[in-house]
Amino acid sequence: LEPLSPAHMPVLFPEVFLRFNGGFDVLVGNPPWETVKVETHKWWAQRFPGLLAIPTAARDEAIAEFRISRPDLQTEYESEVATVEGQRLAVQALGYPGLGTGDVDLYEVFAWRMRHALRDHGRLGVVFPRSLLASGGTAKWRQATLEAGELVDVTVLTNTKRWAFDMEARYTIALVVIERSGGRPTFGVAGPFESMDAFAKDGLNPIEVPSTAPSTWSPSSMLPLIPD
């Protein structure tokens, strides 16, 4: 367990969790957007730049040669694979709905964990990939938050020319606010915005949508992009 650095929230924050209506009042964050899995070709490409640019067969042959010629890196790779497998088993053991089928994305784990760490009427404001609003793996999360009337506001940003975040320009980003046990009849939707000017103009004037609506739009309660 040591490489996983496990922690228990009531031990770390007793003043937060051991009070009446325990949990955080507010959580703000940008959790990791990565899969709990070691991608073999990406791992070796980080050590040997240019691997991803060559044909698949040649890349696989090169990696096979590196495994032999660089036993130190092969040992490091095997150690990382074992550690990440421990992380995968740990997050699956949390028992959150939808996890454990296919690869585990850390943002999905954080979506559940941060929601559960709020006290009643505590609020969460987090930067997520837009797939939180649409993917099959987070359908149970959407259904749980919508049925409880917890979704407060969703603002979608298209990171054109990296105007919003210094990362991949093709990403579509969801700024999500929820209120634990909120019981809200509606939630706000704004965007997608492709520039600061567009966001400044309409970002604070969301469209109010009934909390029950997404369940009538699709079986997975997907939130589609509404450009106008």
JSON list of C-alpha atoms in Angstrom, two decimals:
[
{"chain": "A", "resi": 1, "resn": "LEU", "atom": "CA", "xyz": [0.00, 0.00, 0.00]},
{"chain": "A", "resi": 2, "resn": "GLU", "atom": "CA", "xyz": [2.91, 2.39, 0.60]},
{"chain": "A", "resi": 3, "resn": "PRO", "atom": "CA", "xyz": [3.30, 3.52, -3.06]},
{"chain": "A", "resi": 4, "resn": "LEU", "atom": "CA", "xyz": [-0.41, 4.46, -3.10]},
{"chain": "A", "resi": 5, "resn": "SER", "atom": "CA", "xyz": [-0.12, 6.84, -0.10]},
{"chain": "A", "resi": 6, "resn": "PRO", "atom": "CA", "xyz": [-3.64, 6.05, 1.15]},
{"chain": "A", "resi": 7, "resn": "ALA", "atom": "CA", "xyz": [-5.42, 8.55, 3.39]},
{"chain": "A", "resi": 8, "resn": "HIS", "atom": "CA", "xyz": [-8.64, 8.73, 5.40]},
{"chain": "A", "resi": 9, "resn": "MET", "atom": "CA", "xyz": [-10.50, 12.04, 5.19]},
{"chain": "A", "resi": 10, "resn": "PRO", "atom": "CA", "xyz": [-11.74, 12.17, 8.83]},
{"chain": "A", "resi": 11, "resn": "VAL", "atom": "CA", "xyz": [-8.12, 11.72, 9.95]},
{"chain": "A", "resi": 12, "resn": "LEU", "atom": "CA", "xyz": [-6.80, 14.42, 7.62]},
{"chain": "A", "resi": 13, "resn": "PHE", "atom": "CA", "xyz": [-9.64, 16.89, 8.28]},
{"chain": "A", "resi": 14, "resn": "PRO", "atom": "CA", "xyz": [-11.34, 15.97, 11.59]},
{"chain": "A", "resi": 15, "resn": "GLU", "atom": "CA", "xyz": [-12.73, 19.50, 12.01]},
{"chain": "A", "resi": 16, "resn": "VAL", "atom": "CA", "xyz": [-14.52, 19.08, 8.68]},
{"chain": "A", "resi": 17, "resn": "PHE", "atom": "CA", "xyz": [-15.83, 15.51, 8.86]},
{"chain": "A", "resi": 18, "resn": "LEU", "atom": "CA", "xyz": [-16.47, 14.96, 12.57]},
{"chain": "A", "resi": 19, "resn": "ARG", "atom": "CA", "xyz": [-18.89, 17.87, 12.96]},
{"chain": "A", "resi": 20, "resn": "PHE", "atom": "CA", "xyz": [-22.64, 17.85, 12.48]},
{"chain": "A", "resi": 21, "resn": "ASN", "atom": "CA", "xyz": [-23.47, 17.55, 8.77]},
{"chain": "A", "resi": 22, "resn": "GLY", "atom": "CA", "xyz": [-19.85, 16.61, 8.08]},
{"chain": "A", "resi": 23, "resn": "GLY", "atom": "CA", "xyz": [-18.06, 17.40, 4.85]},
{"chain": "A", "resi": 24, "resn": "PHE", "atom": "CA", "xyz": [-16.53, 20.35, 3.06]},
{"chain": "A", "resi": 25, "resn": "ASP", "atom": "CA", "xyz": [-18.46, 23.60, 2.58]},
{"chain": "A", "resi": 26, "resn": "VAL", "atom": "CA", "xyz": [-16.72, 24.34, -0.72]},
{"chain": "A", "resi": 27, "resn": "LEU", "atom": "CA", "xyz": [-14.39, 22.41, -3.03]},
{"chain": "A", "resi": 28, "resn": "VAL", "atom": "CA", "xyz": [-12.68, 24.07, -6.01]},
{"chain": "A", "resi": 29, "resn": "GLY", "atom": "CA", "xyz": [-10.33, 22.22, -8.30]},
{"chain": "A", "resi": 30, "resn": "ASN", "atom": "CA", "xyz": [-9.00, 20.91, -11.57]},
{"chain": "A", "resi": 31, "resn": "PRO", "atom": "CA", "xyz": [-8.48, 17.15, -11.12]},
{"chain": "A", "resi": 32, "resn": "PRO", "atom": "CA", "xyz": [-6.16, 15.09, -13.34]},
{"chain": "A", "resi": 33, "resn": "TRP", "atom": "CA", "xyz": [-7.50, 14.10, -16.75]},
{"chain": "A", "resi": 34, "resn": "GLU", "atom": "CA", "xyz": [-5.65, 10.85, -17.30]},
{"chain": "A", "resi": 35, "resn": "THR", "atom": "CA", "xyz": [-6.37, 7.15, -17.48]},
{"chain": "A", "resi": 36, "resn": "VAL", "atom": "CA", "xyz": [-5.23, 4.88, -14.67]},
{"chain": "A", "resi": 37, "resn": "LYS", "atom": "CA", "xyz": [-3.20, 2.84, -17.11]},
{"chain": "A", "resi": 38, "resn": "VAL", "atom": "CA", "xyz": [0.34, 2.80, -18.44]},
{"chain": "A", "resi": 39, "resn": "GLU", "atom": "CA", "xyz": [0.22, 3.26, -22.22]},
{"chain": "A", "resi": 40, "resn": "THR", "atom": "CA", "xyz": [3.26, 1.26, -23.31]},
{"chain": "A", "resi": 41, "resn": "HIS", "atom": "CA", "xyz": [4.07, 3.18, -26.50]},
{"chain": "A", "resi": 42, "resn": "LYS", "atom": "CA", "xyz": [3.60, 6.57, -24.79]},
{"chain": "A", "resi": 43, "resn": "TRP", "atom": "CA", "xyz": [5.76, 5.54, -21.83]},
{"chain": "A", "resi": 44, "resn": "TRP", "atom": "CA", "xyz": [8.67, 4.58, -24.08]},
{"chain": "A", "resi": 45, "resn": "ALA", "atom": "CA", "xyz": [8.12, 7.60, -26.34]},
{"chain": "A", "resi": 46, "resn": "GLN", "atom": "CA", "xyz": [8.68, 9.90, -23.34]},
{"chain": "A", "resi": 47, "resn": "ARG", "atom": "CA", "xyz": [12.16, 8.37, -23.01]},
{"chain": "A", "resi": 48, "resn": "PHE", "atom": "CA", "xyz": [12.85, 8.14, -26.74]},
{"chain": "A", "resi": 49, "resn": "PRO", "atom": "CA", "xyz": [11.26, 11.10, -28.56]},
{"chain": "A", "resi": 50, "resn": "GLY", "atom": "CA", "xyz": [10.15, 10.37, -32.10]},
{"chain": "A", "resi": 51, "resn": "LEU", "atom": "CA", "xyz": [8.74, 6.90, -31.45]},
{"chain": "A", "resi": 52, "resn": "LEU", "atom": "CA", "xyz": [5.17, 8.06, -31.98]},
{"chain": "A", "resi": 53, "resn": "ALA", "atom": "CA", "xyz": [6.04, 9.45, -35.40]},
{"chain": "A", "resi": 54, "resn": "ILE", "atom": "CA", "xyz": [7.12, 6.15, -36.97]},
{"chain": "A", "resi": 55, "resn": "PRO", "atom": "CA", "xyz": [4.87, 3.35, -38.30]},
{"chain": "A", "resi": 56, "resn": "THR", "atom": "CA", "xyz": [3.34, 1.04, -35.70]},
{"chain": "A", "resi": 57, "resn": "ALA", "atom": "CA", "xyz": [5.31, -2.06, -36.68]},
{"chain": "A", "resi": 58, "resn": "ALA", "atom": "CA", "xyz": [8.63, -0.18, -36.57]},
{"chain": "A", "resi": 59, "resn": "ARG", "atom": "CA", "xyz": [7.68, 1.42, -33.26]},
{"chain": "A", "resi": 60, "resn": "ASP", "atom": "CA", "xyz": [6.86, -1.94, -31.67]},
{"chain": "A", "resi": 61, "resn": "GLU", "atom": "CA", "xyz": [10.14, -3.39, -32.94]},
{"chain": "A", "resi": 62, "resn": "ALA", "atom": "CA", "xyz": [12.08, -0.46, -31.51]},
{"chain": "A", "resi": 63, "resn": "ILE", "atom": "CA", "xyz": [10.40, -0.82, -28.12]},
{"chain": "A", "resi": 64, "resn": "ALA", "atom": "CA", "xyz": [11.22, -4.55, -28.09]},
{"chain": "A", "resi": 65, "resn": "GLU", "atom": "CA", "xyz": [14.88, -3.67, -28.71]},
{"chain": "A", "resi": 66, "resn": "PHE", "atom": "CA", "xyz": [14.86, -1.00, -25.95]},
{"chain": "A", "resi": 67, "resn": "ARG", "atom": "CA", "xyz": [13.49, -3.56, -23.48]},
{"chain": "A", "resi": 68, "resn": "ILE", "atom": "CA", "xyz": [16.64, -5.62, -24.06]},
{"chain": "A", "resi": 69, "resn": "SER", "atom": "CA", "xyz": [19.23, -2.87, -24.49]},
{"chain": "A", "resi": 70, "resn": "ARG", "atom": "CA", "xyz": [17.95, -0.80, -21.56]},
{"chain": "A", "resi": 71, "resn": "PRO", "atom": "CA", "xyz": [17.18, -3.21, -18.71]},
{"chain": "A", "resi": 72, "resn": "ASP", "atom": "CA", "xyz": [17.18, -0.27, -16.30]},
{"chain": "A", "resi": 73, "resn": "LEU", "atom": "CA", "xyz": [14.26, 1.31, -18.15]},
{"chain": "A", "resi": 74, "resn": "GLN", "atom": "CA", "xyz": [12.49, -2.04, -18.46]},
{"chain": "A", "resi": 75, "resn": "THR", "atom": "CA", "xyz": [12.68, -2.42, -14.67]},
{"chain": "A", "resi": 76, "resn": "GLU", "atom": "CA", "xyz": [11.33, 1.11, -14.24]},
{"chain": "A", "resi": 77, "resn": "TYR", "atom": "CA", "xyz": [8.50, 0.37, -16.67]},
{"chain": "A", "resi": 78, "resn": "GLU", "atom": "CA", "xyz": [7.51, -2.82, -14.84]},
{"chain": "A", "resi": 79, "resn": "SER", "atom": "CA", "xyz": [7.56, -0.99, -11.51]},
{"chain": "A", "resi": 80, "resn": "GLU", "atom": "CA", "xyz": [5.29, 1.75, -12.86]},
{"chain": "A", "resi": 81, "resn": "VAL", "atom": "CA", "xyz": [2.89, -0.81, -14.34]},
{"chain": "A", "resi": 82, "resn": "ALA", "atom": "CA", "xyz": [2.63, -2.52, -10.92]},
{"chain": "A", "resi": 83, "resn": "THR", "atom": "CA", "xyz": [2.04, 0.79, -9.13]},
{"chain": "A", "resi": 84, "resn": "VAL", "atom": "CA", "xyz": [-0.64, 1.92, -11.56]},
{"chain": "A", "resi": 85, "resn": "GLU", "atom": "CA", "xyz": [-2.36, -1.46, -11.31]},
{"chain": "A", "resi": 86, "resn": "GLY", "atom": "CA", "xyz": [-2.52, -0.92, -7.56]},
{"chain": "A", "resi": 87, "resn": "GLN", "atom": "CA", "xyz": [-4.08, 2.50, -8.15]},
{"chain": "A", "resi": 88, "resn": "ARG", "atom": "CA", "xyz": [-6.65, 0.97, -10.52]},
{"chain": "A", "resi": 89, "resn": "LEU", "atom": "CA", "xyz": [-7.67, -1.66, -7.98]},
{"chain": "A", "resi": 90, "resn": "ALA", "atom": "CA", "xyz": [-7.87, 0.99, -5.25]},
{"chain": "A", "resi": 91, "resn": "VAL", "atom": "CA", "xyz": [-10.19, 3.31, -7.17]},
{"chain": "A", "resi": 92, "resn": "GLN", "atom": "CA", "xyz": [-12.36, 0.41, -8.30]},
{"chain": "A", "resi": 93, "resn": "ALA", "atom": "CA", "xyz": [-12.68, -0.66, -4.67]},
{"chain": "A", "resi": 94, "resn": "LEU", "atom": "CA", "xyz": [-14.37, 2.67, -3.95]},
{"chain": "A", "resi": 95, "resn": "GLY", "atom": "CA", "xyz": [-17.43, 1.14, -5.58]},
{"chain": "A", "resi": 96, "resn": "TYR", "atom": "CA", "xyz": [-18.57, 4.17, -7.54]},
{"chain": "A", "resi": 97, "resn": "PRO", "atom": "CA", "xyz": [-21.17, 3.36, -10.21]},
{"chain": "A", "resi": 98, "resn": "GLY", "atom": "CA", "xyz": [-19.77, 3.07, -13.71]},
{"chain": "A", "resi": 99, "resn": "LEU", "atom": "CA", "xyz": [-16.15, 2.54, -12.63]},
{"chain": "A", "resi": 100, "resn": "GLY", "atom": "CA", "xyz": [-14.50, -0.76, -13.41]},
{"chain": "A", "resi": 101, "resn": "THR", "atom": "CA", "xyz": [-15.91, -1.23, -16.88]},
{"chain": "A", "resi": 102, "resn": "GLY", "atom": "CA", "xyz": [-13.01, -0.55, -19.22]},
{"chain": "A", "resi": 103, "resn": "ASP", "atom": "CA", "xyz": [-10.22, 1.90, -18.42]},
{"chain": "A", "resi": 104, "resn": "VAL", "atom": "CA", "xyz": [-10.65, 4.12, -15.36]},
{"chain": "A", "resi": 105, "resn": "ASP", "atom": "CA", "xyz": [-10.35, 7.88, -15.93]},
{"chain": "A", "resi": 106, "resn": "LEU", "atom": "CA", "xyz": [-9.23, 9.80, -12.86]},
{"chain": "A", "resi": 107, "resn": "TYR", "atom": "CA", "xyz": [-11.58, 12.71, -13.52]},
{"chain": "A", "resi": 108, "resn": "GLU", "atom": "CA", "xyz": [-14.50, 10.26, -13.13]},
{"chain": "A", "resi": 109, "resn": "VAL", "atom": "CA", "xyz": [-13.14, 9.16, -9.75]},
{"chain": "A", "resi": 110, "resn": "PHE", "atom": "CA", "xyz": [-12.72, 12.77, -8.64]},
{"chain": "A", "resi": 111, "resn": "ALA", "atom": "CA", "xyz": [-16.26, 13.64, -9.79]},
{"chain": "A", "resi": 112, "resn": "TRP", "atom": "CA", "xyz": [-17.70, 11.04, -7.41]},
{"chain": "A", "resi": 113, "resn": "ARG", "atom": "CA", "xyz": [-15.19, 11.51, -4.60]},
{"chain": "A", "resi": 114, "resn": "MET", "atom": "CA", "xyz": [-15.47, 15.29, -4.44]},
{"chain": "A", "resi": 115, "resn": "ARG", "atom": "CA", "xyz": [-19.26, 15.13, -4.56]},
{"chain": "A", "resi": 116, "resn": "HIS", "atom": "CA", "xyz": [-19.31, 12.68, -1.64]},
{"chain": "A", "resi": 117, "resn": "ALA", "atom": "CA", "xyz": [-16.86, 14.84, 0.33]},
{"chain": "A", "resi": 118, "resn": "LEU", "atom": "CA", "xyz": [-19.32, 17.77, 0.43]},
{"chain": "A", "resi": 119, "resn": "ARG", "atom": "CA", "xyz": [-21.67, 18.37, 3.35]},
{"chain": "A", "resi": 120, "resn": "ASP", "atom": "CA", "xyz": [-25.35, 18.92, 2.60]},
{"chain": "A", "resi": 121, "resn": "HIS", "atom": "CA", "xyz": [-25.66, 22.18, 0.65]},
{"chain": "A", "resi": 122, "resn": "GLY", "atom": "CA", "xyz": [-21.89, 22.37, 0.23]},
{"chain": "A", "resi": 123, "resn": "ARG", "atom": "CA", "xyz": [-20.78, 23.49, -3.22]},
{"chain": "A", "resi": 124, "resn": "LEU", "atom": "CA", "xyz": [-18.34, 22.17, -5.77]},
{"chain": "A", "resi": 125, "resn": "GLY", "atom": "CA", "xyz": [-16.75, 24.16, -8.61]},
{"chain": "A", "resi": 126, "resn": "VAL", "atom": "CA", "xyz": [-14.51, 22.05, -10.82]},
{"chain": "A", "resi": 127, "resn": "VAL", "atom": "CA", "xyz": [-12.88, 22.04, -14.26]},
{"chain": "A", "resi": 128, "resn": "PHE", "atom": "CA", "xyz": [-13.76, 18.79, -16.07]},
{"chain": "A", "resi": 129, "resn": "PRO", "atom": "CA", "xyz": [-13.42, 17.52, -19.62]},
{"chain": "A", "resi": 130, "resn": "ARG", "atom": "CA", "xyz": [-16.69, 17.88, -21.47]},
{"chain": "A", "resi": 131, "resn": "SER", "atom": "CA", "xyz": [-16.94, 14.08, -21.58]},
{"chain": "A", "resi": 132, "resn": "LEU", "atom": "CA", "xyz": [-18.24, 14.27, -17.99]},
{"chain": "A", "resi": 133, "resn": "LEU", "atom": "CA", "xyz": [-21.46, 15.56, -19.54]},
{"chain": "A", "resi": 134, "resn": "ALA", "atom": "CA", "xyz": [-21.68, 13.02, -22.35]},
{"chain": "A", "resi": 135, "resn": "SER", "atom": "CA", "xyz": [-19.70, 9.80, -21.88]},
{"chain": "A", "resi": 136, "resn": "GLY", "atom": "CA", "xyz": [-21.25, 6.48, -20.94]},
{"chain": "A", "resi": 137, "resn": "GLY", "atom": "CA", "xyz": [-18.82, 6.05, -18.03]},
{"chain": "A", "resi": 138, "resn": "THR", "atom": "CA", "xyz": [-20.24, 9.10, -16.23]},
{"chain": "A", "resi": 139, "resn": "ALA", "atom": "CA", "xyz": [-23.93, 8.45, -16.98]},
{"chain": "A", "resi": 140, "resn": "LYS", "atom": "CA", "xyz": [-24.57, 7.27, -13.40]},
{"chain": "A", "resi": 141, "resn": "TRP", "atom": "CA", "xyz": [-22.92, 10.41, -12.03]},
{"chain": "A", "resi": 142, "resn": "ARG", "atom": "CA", "xyz": [-25.13, 12.66, -14.18]},
{"chain": "A", "resi": 143, "resn": "GLN", "atom": "CA", "xyz": [-28.24, 10.75, -13.22]},
{"chain": "A", "resi": 144, "resn": "ALA", "atom": "CA", "xyz": [-27.40, 10.91, -9.51]},
{"chain": "A", "resi": 145, "resn": "THR", "atom": "CA", "xyz": [-26.71, 14.66, -9.51]},
{"chain": "A", "resi": 146, "resn": "LEU", "atom": "CA", "xyz": [-29.72, 15.50, -11.67]},
{"chain": "A", "resi": 147, "resn": "GLU", "atom": "CA", "xyz": [-32.16, 13.33, -9.71]},
{"chain": "A", "resi": 148, "resn": "ALA", "atom": "CA", "xyz": [-31.01, 14.98, -6.48]},
{"chain": "A", "resi": 149, "resn": "GLY", "atom": "CA", "xyz": [-31.31, 18.43, -8.07]},
{"chain": "A", "resi": 150, "resn": "GLU", "atom": "CA", "xyz": [-27.61, 19.06, -7.38]},
{"chain": "A", "resi": 151, "resn": "LEU", "atom": "CA", "xyz": [-26.46, 20.44, -10.72]},
{"chain": "A", "resi": 152, "resn": "VAL", "atom": "CA", "xyz": [-26.31, 24.23, -10.45]},
{"chain": "A", "resi": 153, "resn": "ASP", "atom": "CA", "xyz": [-24.45, 25.43, -13.53]},
{"chain": "A", "resi": 154, "resn": "VAL", "atom": "CA", "xyz": [-22.52, 24.12, -16.53]},
{"chain": "A", "resi": 155, "resn": "THR", "atom": "CA", "xyz": [-20.38, 26.43, -18.67]},
{"chain": "A", "resi": 156, "resn": "VAL", "atom": "CA", "xyz": [-18.70, 24.91, -21.72]},
{"chain": "A", "resi": 157, "resn": "LEU", "atom": "CA", "xyz": [-15.50, 26.33, -23.22]},
{"chain": "A", "resi": 158, "resn": "THR", "atom": "CA", "xyz": [-13.90, 25.39, -26.52]},
{"chain": "A", "resi": 159, "resn": "ASN", "atom": "CA", "xyz": [-10.19, 25.96, -26.01]},
{"chain": "A", "resi": 160, "resn": "THR", "atom": "CA", "xyz": [-9.62, 27.51, -29.45]},
{"chain": "A", "resi": 161, "resn": "LYS", "atom": "CA", "xyz": [-6.08, 28.95, -29.68]},
{"chain": "A", "resi": 162, "resn": "ARG", "atom": "CA", "xyz": [-5.73, 28.01, -25.99]},
{"chain": "A", "resi": 163, "resn": "TRP", "atom": "CA", "xyz": [-7.63, 31.10, -24.88]},
{"chain": "A", "resi": 164, "resn": "ALA", "atom": "CA", "xyz": [-8.91, 29.45, -21.69]},
{"chain": "A", "resi": 165, "resn": "PHE", "atom": "CA", "xyz": [-6.19, 27.00, -20.64]},
{"chain": "A", "resi": 166, "resn": "ASP", "atom": "CA", "xyz": [-2.60, 26.40, -21.70]},
{"chain": "A", "resi": 167, "resn": "MET", "atom": "CA", "xyz": [-3.25, 22.87, -22.94]},
{"chain": "A", "resi": 168, "resn": "GLU", "atom": "CA", "xyz": [-4.52, 21.05, -26.03]},
{"chain": "A", "resi": 169, "resn": "ALA", "atom": "CA", "xyz": [-6.44, 23.58, -28.15]},
{"chain": "A", "resi": 170, "resn": "ARG", "atom": "CA", "xyz": [-8.94, 20.98, -29.35]},
{"chain": "A", "resi": 171, "resn": "TYR", "atom": "CA", "xyz": [-10.29, 20.23, -25.87]},
{"chain": "A", "resi": 172, "resn": "THR", "atom": "CA", "xyz": [-13.81, 21.17, -24.90]},
{"chain": "A", "resi": 173, "resn": "ILE", "atom": "CA", "xyz": [-13.95, 22.01, -21.21]},
{"chain": "A", "resi": 174, "resn": "ALA", "atom": "CA", "xyz": [-16.85, 21.96, -18.75]},
{"chain": "A", "resi": 175, "resn": "LEU", "atom": "CA", "xyz": [-16.89, 24.29, -15.74]},
{"chain": "A", "resi": 176, "resn": "VAL", "atom": "CA", "xyz": [-19.29, 22.50, -13.40]},
{"chain": "A", "resi": 177, "resn": "VAL", "atom": "CA", "xyz": [-20.96, 23.72, -10.22]},
{"chain": "A", "resi": 178, "resn": "ILE", "atom": "CA", "xyz": [-23.02, 21.39, -8.03]},
{"chain": "A", "resi": 179, "resn": "GLU", "atom": "CA", "xyz": [-24.71, 21.82, -4.65]},
{"chain": "A", "resi": 180, "resn": "ARG", "atom": "CA", "xyz": [-24.91, 18.67, -2.55]},
{"chain": "A", "resi": 181, "resn": "SER", "atom": "CA", "xyz": [-28.52, 17.65, -1.82]},
{"chain": "A", "resi": 182, "resn": "GLY", "atom": "CA", "xyz": [-29.61, 20.86, -3.49]},
{"chain": "A", "resi": 183, "resn": "GLY", "atom": "CA", "xyz": [-33.07, 19.81, -4.63]},
{"chain": "A", "resi": 184, "resn": "ARG", "atom": "CA", "xyz": [-32.96, 22.37, -7.45]},
{"chain": "A", "resi": 185, "resn": "PRO", "atom": "CA", "xyz": [-35.69, 22.24, -10.12]},
{"chain": "A", "resi": 186, "resn": "THR", "atom": "CA", "xyz": [-33.43, 23.75, -12.82]},
{"chain": "A", "resi": 187, "resn": "PHE", "atom": "CA", "xyz": [-29.76, 24.22, -13.70]},
{"chain": "A", "resi": 188, "resn": "GLY", "atom": "CA", "xyz": [-27.95, 26.75, -15.89]},
{"chain": "A", "resi": 189, "resn": "VAL", "atom": "CA", "xyz": [-26.26, 25.97, -19.21]},
{"chain": "A", "resi": 190, "resn": "ALA", "atom": "CA", "xyz": [-23.95, 28.39, -21.03]},
{"chain": "A", "resi": 191, "resn": "GLY", "atom": "CA", "xyz": [-21.61, 28.01, -23.99]},
{"chain": "A", "resi": 192, "resn": "PRO", "atom": "CA", "xyz": [-19.73, 26.67, -25.79]},
{"chain": "A", "resi": 193, "resn": "PHE", "atom": "CA", "xyz": [-17.56, 29.78, -25.84]},
{"chain": "A", "resi": 194, "resn": "GLU", "atom": "CA", "xyz": [-14.56, 30.04, -28.18]},
{"chain": "A", "resi": 195, "resn": "SER", "atom": "CA", "xyz": [-13.10, 33.31, -26.86]},
{"chain": "A", "resi": 196, "resn": "MET", "atom": "CA", "xyz": [-12.93, 35.54, -23.81]},
{"chain": "A", "resi": 197, "resn": "ASP", "atom": "CA", "xyz": [-15.11, 38.12, -25.55]},
{"chain": "A", "resi": 198, "resn": "ALA", "atom": "CA", "xyz": [-17.88, 35.58, -26.14]},
{"chain": "A", "resi": 199, "resn": "PHE", "atom": "CA", "xyz": [-17.61, 34.33, -22.56]},
{"chain": "A", "resi": 200, "resn": "ALA", "atom": "CA", "xyz": [-17.69, 37.86, -21.14]},
{"chain": "A", "resi": 201, "resn": "LYS", "atom": "CA", "xyz": [-20.78, 38.64, -23.20]},
{"chain": "A", "resi": 202, "resn": "ASP", "atom": "CA", "xyz": [-22.96, 35.62, -22.35]},
{"chain": "A", "resi": 203, "resn": "GLY", "atom": "CA", "xyz": [-21.13, 33.51, -19.78]},
{"chain": "A", "resi": 204, "resn": "LEU", "atom": "CA", "xyz": [-23.05, 34.92, -16.84]},
{"chain": "A", "resi": 205, "resn": "ASN", "atom": "CA", "xyz": [-26.45, 34.56, -18.52]},
{"chain": "A", "resi": 206, "resn": "PRO", "atom": "CA", "xyz": [-27.06, 30.82, -18.67]},
{"chain": "A", "resi": 207, "resn": "ILE", "atom": "CA", "xyz": [-30.15, 29.16, -20.07]},
{"chain": "A", "resi": 208, "resn": "GLU", "atom": "CA", "xyz": [-32.20, 27.55, -17.28]},
{"chain": "A", "resi": 209, "resn": "VAL", "atom": "CA", "xyz": [-32.99, 23.90, -18.02]},
{"chain": "A", "resi": 210, "resn": "PRO", "atom": "CA", "xyz": [-35.29, 21.63, -15.94]},
{"chain": "A", "resi": 211, "resn": "SER", "atom": "CA", "xyz": [-33.26, 19.11, -13.92]},
{"chain": "A", "resi": 212, "resn": "THR", "atom": "CA", "xyz": [-35.53, 16.37, -15.22]},
{"chain": "A", "resi": 213, "resn": "ALA", "atom": "CA", "xyz": [-34.96, 17.25, -18.89]},
{"chain": "A", "resi": 214, "resn": "PRO", "atom": "CA", "xyz": [-31.70, 15.34, -19.67]},
{"chain": "A", "resi": 215, "resn": "SER", "atom": "CA", "xyz": [-33.28, 12.02, -18.67]},
{"chain": "A", "resi": 216, "resn": "THR", "atom": "CA", "xyz": [-35.91, 12.58, -21.38]},
{"chain": "A", "resi": 217, "resn": "TRP", "atom": "CA", "xyz": [-33.30, 13.47, -24.01]},
{"chain": "A", "resi": 218, "resn": "SER", "atom": "CA", "xyz": [-31.24, 10.28, -23.82]},
{"chain": "A", "resi": 219, "resn": "PRO", "atom": "CA", "xyz": [-31.01, 7.08, -21.71]},
{"chain": "A", "resi": 220, "resn": "SER", "atom": "CA", "xyz": [-27.64, 8.26, -20.32]},
{"chain": "A", "resi": 221, "resn": "SER", "atom": "CA", "xyz": [-28.90, 11.78, -19.42]},
{"chain": "A", "resi": 222, "resn": "MET", "atom": "CA", "xyz": [-26.34, 13.30, -21.78]},
{"chain": "A", "resi": 223, "resn": "LEU", "atom": "CA", "xyz": [-26.06, 17.08, -21.87]},
{"chain": "A", "resi": 224, "resn": "PRO", "atom": "CA", "xyz": [-25.67, 18.11, -25.52]},
{"chain": "A", "resi": 225, "resn": "LEU", "atom": "CA", "xyz": [-23.89, 21.24, -26.71]},
{"chain": "A", "resi": 226, "resn": "ILE", "atom": "CA", "xyz": [-26.40, 24.02, -27.36]},
{"chain": "A", "resi": 227, "resn": "PRO", "atom": "CA", "xyz": [-24.60, 26.61, -29.51]},
{"chain": "A", "resi": 228, "resn": "ASP", "atom": "CA", "xyz": [-27.45, 29.16, -29.60]}
]
